[in-house]
Amino acid sequence: MQTLYSTQFFFRYISLSILLSICFSISSSATSPDSTISKPRLPAVPHSKKTDSVIVKKNYTTQQVVVTGTRNESLVQDSPVRVEVISNAQLQSTAMVNAADLLREQTGLLLTTNLRTGIQMMGLGPDYTMILIDGQPMVGRIAGVLELSRISVGNIDRVEIVKGPMSSLYGSDALAGVINIITKKPKDGLSGKVYSQYLQHGAAEIQLEGGYGGNDIEATAFFNRKSAEPFELQKDSLTVPYSGFTDYTSQIKALWRISPSINVSGNGRFFQSDSRGRFTESFFGQIASNKGSVHQKELSGTIASEWTHGKARLTGQLYGSKYTERYDFDTTQGSAGNTDDFDRQTFKGYLQYDVFWNLRNRFTFGLEENFDDTYGSRYPDKPSYRTFSVFGQWEGNPTEWVSYSLSARYVNNSAYANPSFSGKGFDSTLLTILWLSNPKLALNFKLTDNLQFRTSIGTGYKVPDFRQLYIQFSNNLAGAGYNLLGARRLGLDLQPERSTAFDAGFTYSFTSESPEAPFTGLIEIRAFRNNLSNLIEFYLAGHDAIRNVDIYSYHNLAHVYTQGIEANIRVAKQITIAQLVSADIGYQYLDAKDVEVLNAIDKKEAVYISGEYLLRKNYGGLWLRSKHSGVARVQFDEQELGIRANIRLQYVGRFGDESLDKNGLALGNPPRRVLDRDDEYVPGYTMLNAAISKRFENVSFLSASRIETTIGVNNILNEMNLKSIPSLLGRQFFVNLAIQW
């Protein structure tokens, strides 16, 4: 069967390559009166020139180029799809060393810490957000979560964040949005960097970077090692052990410009983690520990080629990955004994064809084919997925003040059949077309030179993953034992999740006229709404009386919505020619509810044993969602002295925890517990972090172009909640040193 699928994929790939090559010759001649004249495939993008001036500036209408919103290059202020950018300067100023800590300081992005550290976006869990590194998906999701704390930020150039369904361009896992981590390109000539950090109750880390940038060839290499010794934390009467670990990450990238119109690139990434000691297990408020070791290994690689001709471009990629995770514990874990393992292999072929029909219209056509195989003690049946997708996009700017993008994707998944046309009328046919095409429309209106209005409406989908359908796992730890079974093992058949989302927002940027003390700023406010059907949620399915452990599985909720408002204010003040003060503040209000529960309340079907009715005002919504959250940041830059200092705050409001349920009120089919009491909430918390750095230029005794050292403290307020949020480790001091050549 594997050979058959591989053969089918090969012929599809080759056939489309030939077809698109023919399209190239047609399009280049059709769109250009003189096809022999080389024309840019993109409008000219202004670039800032290098300068030795010490002037420090911050402009919130910069000409930043982004690629994630439309899978094509565009200026961030011109992109019809809203893209947030975490710049390299912001990465350096925070001194954060992993992606989890970096992302938690962005408006509307909240960390989830059940089992692993993931990201929640617009009220949707970690398994709804696609995480990319240089445009390729990360592998290694456990319980639907990618461990973001294992992603080093040392070689990151920027992070692009798109909120809202992006299934039309990126497929199933992008129902909530996309986070694209883009690594650095080399500087001209040879360059290098050594970085090290010590973090209290955290990892000691060392990073090595090297690069070469030339006219025809460029290459970069990155190596990272971090390790931590086992330790324990205690608060009140609770003591929680944390395991020690050693992680290695390496990445090699290379680009060869064969000719002005053809280039070939390769990208390889390796990750290995070995953990040892006692492991904390936090599961629905239950805390337990086990002793043993965990070994993780990830290997991935991409080979890509790009060909431009006239106004057209053809990109082809082949991507493969293998992820392995093995547990060796002292406590027996179900039928697998003391050993539990998990293996996943993926392979993807990808083609994308872009053409500028004229200066105001760009068309994109592409296809993807994915092979996804899983096996190990958790998946004795060795399930596999085969997914074939075709997508397209039309980008246009008919006038100077409006731009748009319209995209769609057809998906054929081996695990689920697509709906067929019923022929029962226009409405039924239209719904089927929407289901099959997953369209999205995004609009950007430049109302004035300073005011923009963006809006989008789109659909998203998510096919149940291996875990939700097939997993078979037992945890026998005393105090936190449980069984986790995929829905199909309980005779249930999950349906794909569907989403219809809308968002709209205004962005206003301003600049003072004073040349002595320039003042710039940006105000942004947006509203969003996601209507989800067949939302797959984790739930308590029963109890094993023999082993005295709960049984958990997954089910579809009939209808759920998440909606909210997000606001950001950013200002920067030039004090002197070399001094800059900037401040950012962001806030998110989130309302996430189960519509079936709301209907039961309205119909007087939500009744307590006492005979009282549940009221709408007492219904707290979906579990693990904070209604209020926010971030703030103040930074001072002194360019002449090479000093940079900042203080940063993150607030996370209270959220419901199902393990704290007090009255057992359950509604719906299948029944699910309802958040309806104040004592079912985990208290909110405030994280306050600070850092100060000093930079030295052209240090002669090391022949270094720059040396920078940073000291700081995370969680100044010493917030801790070992039972519900074990990732809050209390106050942590750190120091780091970076040397560049």
XYZ file of C-alpha atoms in Angstrom:
741
model
C 0.000 0.000 0.000
C 2.871 2.357 0.850
C 4.423 1.714 -2.562
C 1.109 2.386 -4.294
C 0.674 5.744 -2.544
C 4.285 6.702 -3.269
C 3.846 5.862 -6.970
C 0.614 7.869 -7.167
C 2.306 10.814 -5.513
C 5.308 10.639 -7.864
C 3.174 10.732 -11.000
C 0.973 13.537 -9.629
C 4.056 15.567 -8.765
C 5.734 15.077 -12.141
C 2.492 15.678 -14.087
C 1.818 18.943 -12.321
C 5.423 20.059 -12.836
C 5.018 19.575 -16.595
C 1.633 21.332 -16.573
C 2.931 24.323 -14.629
C 5.999 24.564 -16.843
C 3.678 24.925 -19.837
C 1.709 27.549 -17.901
C 4.949 29.460 -17.374
C 5.653 29.903 -21.035
C 2.045 30.858 -21.727
C 1.739 33.297 -18.838
C 5.081 35.005 -19.387
C 4.271 35.686 -23.020
C 0.652 36.563 -22.333
C 1.401 39.065 -19.629
C 4.434 40.776 -21.118
C 4.543 42.535 -24.490
C 8.280 41.879 -24.568
C 8.950 38.586 -22.845
C 12.683 38.904 -23.358
C 12.831 41.744 -20.837
C 13.321 40.492 -17.285
C 10.663 41.944 -15.002
C 10.481 41.776 -11.214
C 8.023 39.282 -9.808
C 7.300 41.698 -6.955
C 6.924 45.481 -6.770
C 10.055 47.238 -5.578
C 10.424 47.000 -1.820
C 12.373 49.804 -0.121
C 15.300 48.664 2.021
C 17.040 50.716 4.686
C 20.675 51.431 3.932
C 23.449 50.574 6.359
C 24.715 53.558 8.320
C 27.190 54.296 11.081
C 24.926 56.901 12.648
C 23.956 56.421 16.297
C 20.445 57.712 15.692
C 17.834 55.387 17.177
C 14.385 55.355 15.583
C 11.238 53.349 15.948
C 8.559 53.682 13.296
C 5.312 51.740 13.473
C 4.722 52.073 9.722
C 7.982 50.407 8.698
C 8.450 48.687 5.344
C 8.639 45.188 6.906
C 8.248 42.349 4.408
C 6.146 39.383 5.570
C 5.397 36.050 3.904
C 2.954 34.147 6.135
C -0.348 35.946 5.514
C -0.569 35.090 1.807
C 2.349 32.626 1.364
C 3.910 35.375 -0.747
C 6.071 38.399 -0.015
C 4.187 41.583 0.818
C 4.700 44.690 2.908
C 3.163 44.278 6.340
C 1.057 47.445 6.034
C -0.148 46.452 2.545
C -0.985 42.826 3.295
C -4.751 42.202 3.211
C -4.206 39.535 5.883
C -3.221 40.983 9.246
C 0.255 39.789 10.274
C 1.916 40.501 13.620
C 5.717 40.532 13.655
C 8.085 39.921 16.562
C 11.306 41.489 15.313
C 14.856 40.372 15.958
C 15.427 43.544 18.002
C 12.580 42.567 20.316
C 13.965 39.038 20.569
C 17.348 40.345 21.670
C 16.010 42.887 24.149
C 13.935 40.362 26.125
C 16.826 37.865 26.422
C 14.283 35.040 26.148
C 15.833 31.763 25.013
C 12.769 29.670 24.090
C 9.654 30.221 22.021
C 7.183 29.621 24.868
C 8.471 32.524 26.974
C 8.660 34.753 23.915
C 5.110 34.107 22.691
C 3.472 34.474 26.111
C 4.379 38.186 26.025
C 2.240 38.808 22.919
C -1.334 40.070 23.136
C -3.906 37.275 22.964
C -1.402 34.398 23.149
C -1.695 32.369 26.361
C 0.334 29.369 27.452
C -1.347 26.091 28.316
C 0.578 23.782 30.624
C -1.409 20.547 30.910
C 1.180 17.845 30.113
C 3.149 20.174 27.795
C 3.640 23.862 27.108
C 1.515 24.976 24.156
C -0.141 28.151 22.932
C -3.814 29.155 23.058
C -4.951 31.598 20.369
C -8.361 33.324 20.299
C -9.692 30.815 22.829
C -8.675 27.759 20.798
C -6.244 25.160 22.139
C -2.667 24.429 21.021
C -3.677 21.756 18.503
C -5.556 24.390 16.446
C -2.491 26.547 15.772
C 0.039 25.536 13.135
C 3.648 26.101 14.203
C 6.094 26.494 11.315
C 9.869 26.812 11.197
C 10.908 28.458 7.930
C 7.515 27.569 6.481
C 7.627 23.871 7.401
C 5.425 22.353 10.132
C 6.949 21.226 13.396
C 6.403 17.614 14.394
C 6.234 15.963 17.790
C 2.790 16.872 19.097
C 1.917 14.980 22.279
C -1.686 15.357 23.505
C -2.065 17.758 20.583
C 0.630 20.059 21.950
C 4.031 20.989 20.569
C 6.496 21.611 23.393
C 7.355 25.240 22.625
C 9.839 25.451 25.469
C 12.196 23.198 23.438
C 12.385 25.661 20.523
C 15.468 27.833 20.931
C 15.170 31.422 19.695
C 18.916 31.870 19.223
C 18.916 31.756 15.414
C 15.520 33.386 14.855
C 15.292 36.457 12.621
C 11.618 37.163 13.291
C 8.312 35.517 14.163
C 5.183 36.134 12.072
C 1.774 35.533 13.660
C -1.522 35.294 11.770
C -4.663 34.964 13.896
C -7.804 33.419 12.459
C -8.437 30.377 10.254
C -5.790 29.845 7.579
C -6.970 26.431 6.404
C -7.370 27.748 2.856
C -3.591 28.139 2.562
C -2.094 25.898 5.251
C -4.526 23.053 5.789
C -6.100 21.307 8.734
C -3.934 22.361 11.680
C -4.320 26.102 10.983
C -7.909 26.487 12.185
C -6.921 29.048 14.863
C -3.994 30.566 12.998
C -0.332 30.232 12.075
C 2.916 31.046 13.874
C 5.873 31.076 11.484
C 9.333 31.097 13.083
C 11.769 32.406 10.474
C 15.463 31.778 11.049
C 18.287 34.152 10.193
C 19.919 34.682 6.829
C 23.700 35.163 6.814
C 25.383 38.539 6.649
C 27.712 39.357 3.766
C 30.965 37.449 4.101
C 31.803 35.311 7.116
C 30.097 35.862 10.460
C 29.773 34.050 13.755
C 28.273 34.275 17.214
C 28.686 32.567 20.580
C 25.949 32.913 23.184
C 25.606 31.502 26.686
C 23.059 31.894 29.479
C 22.540 30.728 33.031
C 18.975 30.667 34.399
C 18.091 29.908 37.999
C 15.779 26.870 38.212
C 16.196 26.552 34.474
C 18.663 25.606 31.794
C 22.274 26.568 31.298
C 22.594 27.152 27.575
C 25.244 27.661 24.931
C 24.656 28.542 21.273
C 27.016 28.630 18.309
C 26.177 30.346 15.019
C 28.129 30.635 11.807
C 27.290 31.958 8.384
C 28.558 32.910 4.970
C 26.800 35.266 2.583
C 27.927 35.603 -1.018
C 26.474 36.586 -4.361
C 25.750 33.007 -5.449
C 25.959 30.932 -2.273
C 24.871 31.532 1.287
C 24.881 29.128 4.213
C 24.227 29.158 7.957
C 24.807 26.669 10.749
C 23.383 26.728 14.267
C 24.072 24.558 17.294
C 22.448 24.767 20.712
C 22.977 22.809 23.919
C 21.038 23.386 27.093
C 20.892 21.356 30.251
C 19.389 21.531 33.719
C 19.867 19.543 36.891
C 16.858 18.053 38.735
C 15.352 20.251 41.441
C 12.304 20.541 43.687
C 9.969 23.413 44.488
C 7.797 23.666 47.569
C 4.867 25.869 48.428
C 2.596 25.392 51.413
C 2.413 21.609 51.905
C 3.020 20.675 48.260
C 6.436 19.615 46.952
C 6.891 19.151 43.203
C 10.002 17.557 41.612
C 11.311 18.723 38.235
C 13.480 16.481 36.091
C 16.882 17.319 34.728
C 17.463 17.293 30.984
C 19.975 17.811 28.214
C 18.809 19.134 24.836
C 20.684 19.471 21.563
C 19.436 21.420 18.549
C 21.270 21.899 15.266
C 20.230 23.390 11.947
C 21.981 23.846 8.614
C 20.621 26.005 5.777
C 22.105 26.587 2.344
C 21.062 28.461 -0.801
C 22.655 28.254 -4.242
C 21.694 30.801 -6.897
C 22.401 28.794 -10.019
C 21.357 31.668 -12.275
C 19.414 34.930 -11.925
C 16.205 32.932 -12.354
C 16.934 29.601 -10.618
C 17.968 28.803 -7.076
C 18.151 25.624 -5.018
C 18.042 25.455 -1.223
C 18.263 22.895 1.535
C 17.408 22.971 5.217
C 18.152 20.290 7.807
C 17.178 20.319 11.476
C 18.037 17.913 14.298
C 16.730 17.903 17.864
C 17.473 15.501 20.701
C 16.388 15.629 24.323
C 17.272 13.326 27.202
C 15.448 13.827 30.495
C 16.147 11.995 33.717
C 15.096 11.940 37.362
C 11.633 12.482 38.797
C 8.941 13.778 36.452
C 6.008 15.937 37.434
C 2.621 14.853 36.092
C -0.048 17.556 36.312
C -3.329 16.228 34.997
C -6.599 18.043 35.678
C -5.250 19.378 38.958
C -3.779 16.045 40.076
C -0.081 16.108 40.917
C 2.095 13.000 40.936
C 5.628 12.075 39.960
C 7.444 9.182 38.377
C 11.107 8.315 38.100
C 12.908 7.287 34.949
C 14.066 8.742 31.649
C 12.591 10.205 28.475
C 14.362 10.287 25.129
C 13.115 12.474 22.251
C 14.592 12.787 18.790
C 13.475 14.783 15.760
C 15.072 14.831 12.328
C 13.649 16.882 9.464
C 14.834 18.169 6.126
C 13.670 20.220 3.158
C 14.925 20.410 -0.412
C 13.458 23.259 -2.461
C 13.902 24.911 -5.820
C 12.586 28.181 -7.211
C 12.395 29.256 -10.840
C 11.344 32.729 -11.975
C 10.564 33.701 -15.543
C 9.099 37.022 -16.540
C 6.339 37.693 -14.040
C 5.955 34.093 -12.927
C 7.550 31.909 -10.283
C 7.434 28.163 -9.662
C 8.439 26.765 -6.277
C 8.798 23.087 -5.465
C 9.590 21.498 -2.111
C 10.107 18.031 -0.705
C 9.929 17.751 3.077
C 10.385 14.783 5.395
C 10.516 14.334 9.156
C 10.841 11.605 11.747
C 9.997 12.044 15.419
C 10.634 9.468 18.156
C 9.772 9.589 21.843
C 10.560 6.834 24.346
C 9.753 6.602 28.064
C 11.466 4.260 30.527
C 9.772 4.585 33.921
C 10.050 2.826 37.261
C 6.248 2.605 37.472
C 4.573 0.225 35.020
C 2.529 2.083 32.408
C -0.315 -0.203 31.341
C 0.155 -3.045 28.873
C 3.425 -1.552 27.598
C 5.122 -2.273 30.916
C 7.764 0.195 32.008
C 8.381 1.383 28.460
C 6.184 3.609 26.346
C 7.177 4.798 22.890
C 5.796 6.887 20.061
C 7.037 7.252 16.479
C 5.781 9.479 13.687
C 7.007 9.901 10.133
C 5.796 12.524 7.677
C 6.571 13.261 4.060
C 5.257 16.173 2.024
C 5.569 17.243 -1.576
C 4.593 20.784 -2.435
C 4.325 22.888 -5.599
C 3.333 26.554 -5.821
C 2.979 28.656 -8.955
C 2.703 32.453 -8.709
C 2.101 34.847 -11.567
C 1.572 38.605 -11.787
C -1.109 38.931 -14.431
C -0.446 42.653 -14.258
C 0.913 45.071 -11.664
C -2.294 44.866 -9.628
C -3.142 41.153 -9.675
C -1.202 38.109 -8.515
C -2.503 34.555 -8.807
C -1.253 31.562 -6.844
C -1.952 27.905 -7.589
C -0.534 24.950 -5.734
C -0.853 21.424 -4.491
C 0.348 19.407 -1.534
C 0.437 15.721 -0.816
C 1.120 14.507 2.715
C 1.991 11.060 4.038
C 1.654 10.690 7.803
C 2.384 7.432 9.659
C 2.304 6.743 13.399
C 3.255 3.684 15.413
C 4.521 2.629 18.835
C 3.013 1.259 22.044
C 0.352 3.983 22.047
C -0.691 3.101 18.495
C -0.525 -0.694 18.103
C -2.712 -0.511 14.965
C -0.149 1.720 13.161
C -2.674 4.202 11.723
C -1.751 6.351 8.733
C -3.154 9.378 6.901
C -2.860 10.338 3.249
C -3.913 13.876 2.365
C -4.043 15.481 -1.075
C -4.762 19.219 -1.351
C -5.157 21.757 -4.125
C -5.243 25.452 -3.257
C -5.457 28.786 -5.016
C -5.330 32.480 -4.216
C -6.070 35.762 -5.959
C -4.383 38.881 -4.584
C -5.276 42.277 -5.959
C -5.149 45.999 -5.330
C -7.517 47.627 -7.836
C -6.814 51.070 -6.354
C -4.154 52.578 -4.118
C -6.466 52.436 -1.109
C -7.766 48.864 -1.215
C -6.187 45.423 -1.455
C -7.674 41.956 -1.101
C -6.924 38.266 -1.164
C -9.329 35.438 -1.927
C -8.111 31.908 -1.253
C -9.566 28.396 -1.228
C -8.412 24.810 -0.738
C -9.807 21.413 -1.681
C -8.730 18.534 0.575
C -9.018 14.792 0.176
C -8.165 12.901 3.368
C -7.936 9.113 3.504
C -9.604 8.952 6.930
C -12.780 10.844 5.974
C -14.922 11.083 2.886
C -15.921 14.483 1.527
C -19.640 15.285 1.253
C -21.224 14.721 -2.131
C -23.612 17.013 -3.995
C -27.168 16.149 -3.020
C -28.911 18.034 -5.796
C -31.573 19.203 -3.312
C -31.431 22.873 -4.149
C -29.199 25.894 -4.258
C -28.651 26.174 -0.489
C -27.519 22.574 -0.177
C -25.220 22.893 -3.187
C -23.717 26.137 -1.849
C -23.013 24.587 1.558
C -21.315 21.625 -0.101
C -19.131 23.943 -2.201
C -18.150 25.925 0.907
C -17.384 22.685 2.754
C -15.174 21.430 -0.077
C -13.346 24.700 -0.869
C -12.737 26.218 2.613
C -12.649 29.792 1.231
C -11.297 32.927 2.891
C -11.633 36.587 1.863
C -9.444 39.311 3.396
C -9.716 43.053 2.688
C -7.470 45.991 3.566
C -8.814 49.541 3.179
C -6.438 52.506 3.516
C -8.970 55.111 4.590
C -6.306 57.811 5.038
C -2.523 57.931 5.121
C -2.696 57.008 8.811
C -5.874 54.940 9.144
C -6.450 51.391 7.912
C -9.419 49.063 8.183
C -8.917 45.319 7.793
C -11.579 42.653 7.749
C -11.764 39.014 6.794
C -14.238 36.180 6.709
C -13.243 32.603 6.201
C -13.819 28.979 6.954
C -11.553 26.478 8.618
C -11.519 22.751 9.170
C -9.622 20.246 11.281
C -9.577 16.513 10.766
C -9.339 14.457 13.994
C -5.732 13.495 14.591
C -4.232 10.116 15.483
C -4.452 10.785 19.197
C -8.141 11.674 19.167
C -9.049 8.589 17.155
C -6.626 5.804 18.025
C -4.524 6.441 21.130
C -4.296 3.727 23.788
C -2.429 4.943 26.860
C -2.427 4.149 30.585
C -0.854 6.210 33.335
C -0.547 4.248 36.567
C 0.974 6.955 38.753
C -0.527 7.066 42.226
C -2.554 10.240 42.594
C -2.685 11.079 38.909
C -3.481 7.802 37.169
C -5.783 7.705 34.170
C -6.571 5.851 30.952
C -6.697 7.736 27.668
C -8.485 6.068 24.757
C -9.139 7.335 21.254
C -12.782 7.775 20.301
C -12.803 4.888 17.820
C -11.615 2.530 20.565
C -14.849 3.388 22.403
C -16.953 2.830 19.291
C -17.358 6.552 18.593
C -16.605 8.193 15.269
C -15.514 11.797 15.534
C -16.498 14.262 12.839
C -14.106 16.843 11.371
C -14.315 20.201 13.078
C -15.569 23.149 11.065
C -15.170 26.854 11.692
C -16.543 30.068 10.261
C -14.645 33.108 11.459
C -14.966 36.867 11.090
C -12.694 39.635 12.247
C -12.484 43.376 11.684
C -10.221 46.053 13.038
C -8.822 49.553 12.696
C -5.160 50.560 12.818
C -4.193 54.194 13.322
C -0.558 55.283 13.157
C 0.725 58.753 13.950
C 3.977 60.723 13.959
C 4.746 64.084 15.553
C 6.071 66.954 13.461
C 8.799 67.946 15.928
C 12.277 67.221 14.453
C 13.954 67.633 17.861
C 11.954 64.955 19.667
C 10.043 62.745 17.217
C 7.066 60.887 18.622
C 5.488 57.936 16.832
C 2.720 55.591 17.771
C 0.096 53.095 16.747
C -3.377 52.302 18.043
C -5.067 49.089 16.988
C -8.394 47.565 17.920
C -9.997 44.481 16.417
C -12.952 42.222 17.099
C -13.208 38.546 16.217
C -15.789 35.780 16.237
C -15.308 32.051 15.615
C -18.294 29.744 15.201
C -17.208 26.131 15.517
C -19.209 23.006 14.929
C -18.153 19.511 15.965
C -15.456 20.969 18.242
C -13.388 18.082 19.617
C -12.852 18.341 23.372
C -11.169 16.192 25.990
C -13.683 14.760 28.488
C -14.199 12.262 31.301
C -15.707 9.204 29.586
C -16.002 6.851 32.574
C -14.239 5.132 35.452
C -12.271 1.893 35.645
C -13.432 0.400 38.951
C -10.831 -2.383 38.899
C -7.816 -0.054 38.640
C -9.663 2.845 40.286
C -8.686 5.320 37.573
C -10.721 7.619 35.355
C -11.092 6.989 31.621
C -10.723 9.984 29.320
C -11.462 10.290 25.630
C -12.604 12.820 23.029
C -15.996 13.902 21.770
C -17.582 16.428 19.423
C -19.431 19.367 20.914
C -22.381 20.396 18.792
C -21.639 24.111 18.561
C -19.144 26.376 20.293
C -18.201 29.993 19.755
C -15.260 32.118 20.798
C -15.417 35.866 20.397
C -13.581 38.829 21.751
C -11.877 42.173 21.412
C -8.167 42.803 21.144
C -6.539 46.216 21.569
C -2.932 47.412 21.301
C -1.268 50.768 21.865
C 2.388 51.336 20.973
C 4.296 54.600 21.341
C 7.935 55.660 20.969
C 9.558 58.950 21.993
C 12.921 60.174 20.719
C 14.516 61.903 23.734
C 17.864 62.728 22.138
C 19.589 61.700 18.940
C 20.702 58.456 20.629
C 18.011 57.885 23.264
C 14.618 56.302 22.717
C 11.814 55.367 25.102
C 9.047 53.058 23.875
C 5.985 51.534 25.485
C 3.491 48.871 24.390
C 0.280 47.754 26.031
C -2.171 45.095 24.861
C -5.436 43.648 26.142
C -7.754 40.804 25.121
C -11.318 40.160 26.202
C -12.474 36.605 25.440
C -15.917 35.043 25.594
C -15.981 31.284 24.878
C -19.241 29.366 25.299
C -20.866 26.035 24.487
C -24.068 26.870 22.589
C -25.718 23.603 23.655
C -25.280 24.592 27.309
C -26.735 28.032 26.593
C -29.741 26.427 24.905
C -30.248 24.132 27.906
C -30.201 27.162 30.205
C -32.770 28.990 28.075
C -35.020 25.911 27.957
C -34.818 25.438 31.763
C -33.109 22.066 31.261
C -30.049 22.954 33.372
C -31.320 21.936 36.803
C -29.385 21.278 40.020
C -30.294 18.495 42.450
C -31.770 21.196 44.681
C -34.235 22.089 41.930
C -32.624 25.443 41.149
C -31.902 26.414 37.570
C -28.532 27.397 36.164
C -28.611 31.017 34.991
C -26.706 32.511 32.057
C -24.891 34.943 34.363
C -23.451 32.014 36.349
C -22.233 30.055 33.330
C -18.487 30.658 33.006
C -18.009 29.244 29.518
C -15.441 26.742 28.300
C -12.819 25.397 30.665
C -9.242 26.744 30.647
C -10.148 30.079 29.008
C -9.270 33.404 30.658
C -11.812 36.130 29.991
C -9.265 38.902 30.588
C -5.580 38.963 29.680
C -3.036 41.608 28.839
C 0.606 42.502 28.300
C 2.674 45.661 28.782
C 6.243 46.677 28.046
C 8.423 49.747 28.623
C 11.895 49.951 27.083
C 14.767 52.443 27.123
C 17.534 52.437 24.488
C 20.795 54.421 24.745
C 22.698 53.840 21.537
C 25.902 55.753 22.310
C 26.444 53.956 25.627
C 25.147 50.649 24.274
C 22.587 50.260 27.061
C 19.134 48.732 26.717
C 16.681 48.128 29.561
C 13.078 46.984 29.715
C 10.374 45.865 32.092
C 7.566 43.620 30.860
C 4.272 42.484 32.331
C 1.813 39.730 31.482
C -1.565 39.371 33.148
C -3.662 36.197 32.862
C -7.118 36.324 34.413
C -8.736 33.470 36.255
C -9.831 30.419 34.278
C -11.973 27.376 34.967
C -10.351 24.039 35.796
C -12.541 20.952 35.321
C -10.729 19.107 38.124
C -12.129 21.693 40.561
C -15.745 20.965 39.600
C -17.762 20.922 42.836
C -21.344 20.048 41.944
C -21.005 17.618 39.033
C -23.602 19.421 36.911
C -23.386 17.814 33.462
C -25.285 18.763 30.320
C -25.397 17.728 26.699
C -24.933 14.501 24.796
C -22.420 13.180 25.635
C -22.639 14.797 29.097
C -20.011 17.380 30.009
C -19.314 19.269 33.183
C -20.291 22.911 33.391
C -18.276 25.799 34.830
C -20.730 27.536 37.162
C -19.067 28.291 40.524
C -16.372 30.699 41.712
C -14.448 27.911 43.455
C -14.036 26.081 40.117
C -11.581 28.732 38.893
C -7.793 28.849 39.076
C -6.809 32.340 40.321
C -5.302 34.738 37.822
C -1.688 35.818 38.037
C 0.693 38.577 36.939
C 4.165 37.925 35.525
C 6.659 40.794 35.801
C 10.025 40.458 34.023
C 12.951 42.859 33.652
C 16.273 42.891 31.810
C 19.167 45.289 31.217
C 21.972 44.836 28.707
C 25.268 46.526 27.874
C 26.860 46.389 24.434
C 30.559 46.828 23.600
C 31.551 47.510 19.988
C 34.784 46.445 18.230
C 36.451 44.691 21.152
C 40.076 44.362 20.082
C 41.367 41.693 22.481
C 38.800 39.179 21.179
C 38.717 40.591 17.638
C 34.956 40.726 18.103
C 32.678 43.179 16.353
C 30.294 43.191 19.314
C 29.993 41.821 22.838
C 26.721 42.112 24.732
C 25.885 40.989 28.244
C 22.451 40.932 29.865
C 21.231 40.413 33.402
C 17.613 40.134 34.430
C 14.932 38.522 36.493
C 11.793 36.679 35.411
C 8.665 36.518 37.558
C 9.745 39.312 39.902
C 6.510 38.936 41.891
C 7.366 35.270 42.588
C 4.037 33.924 41.317
C 3.637 30.167 41.938
C 0.793 27.680 41.563
C 2.397 24.244 41.673
C -0.883 22.352 41.572
C -2.643 23.972 38.614
C 0.224 25.752 36.806
C 3.471 23.872 37.560
C 5.298 25.870 34.867
C 5.218 28.930 37.166
C 8.567 28.333 38.820
C 8.726 31.452 40.957
C 11.386 34.142 40.720
C 14.283 33.343 38.356
C 17.492 35.355 37.918
C 19.522 35.036 34.732
C 22.685 36.306 33.075
C 23.861 35.876 29.496
C 26.756 36.806 27.242
C 26.886 37.112 23.443
C 30.022 37.558 21.312
C 29.720 38.349 17.584
C 32.300 38.334 14.812
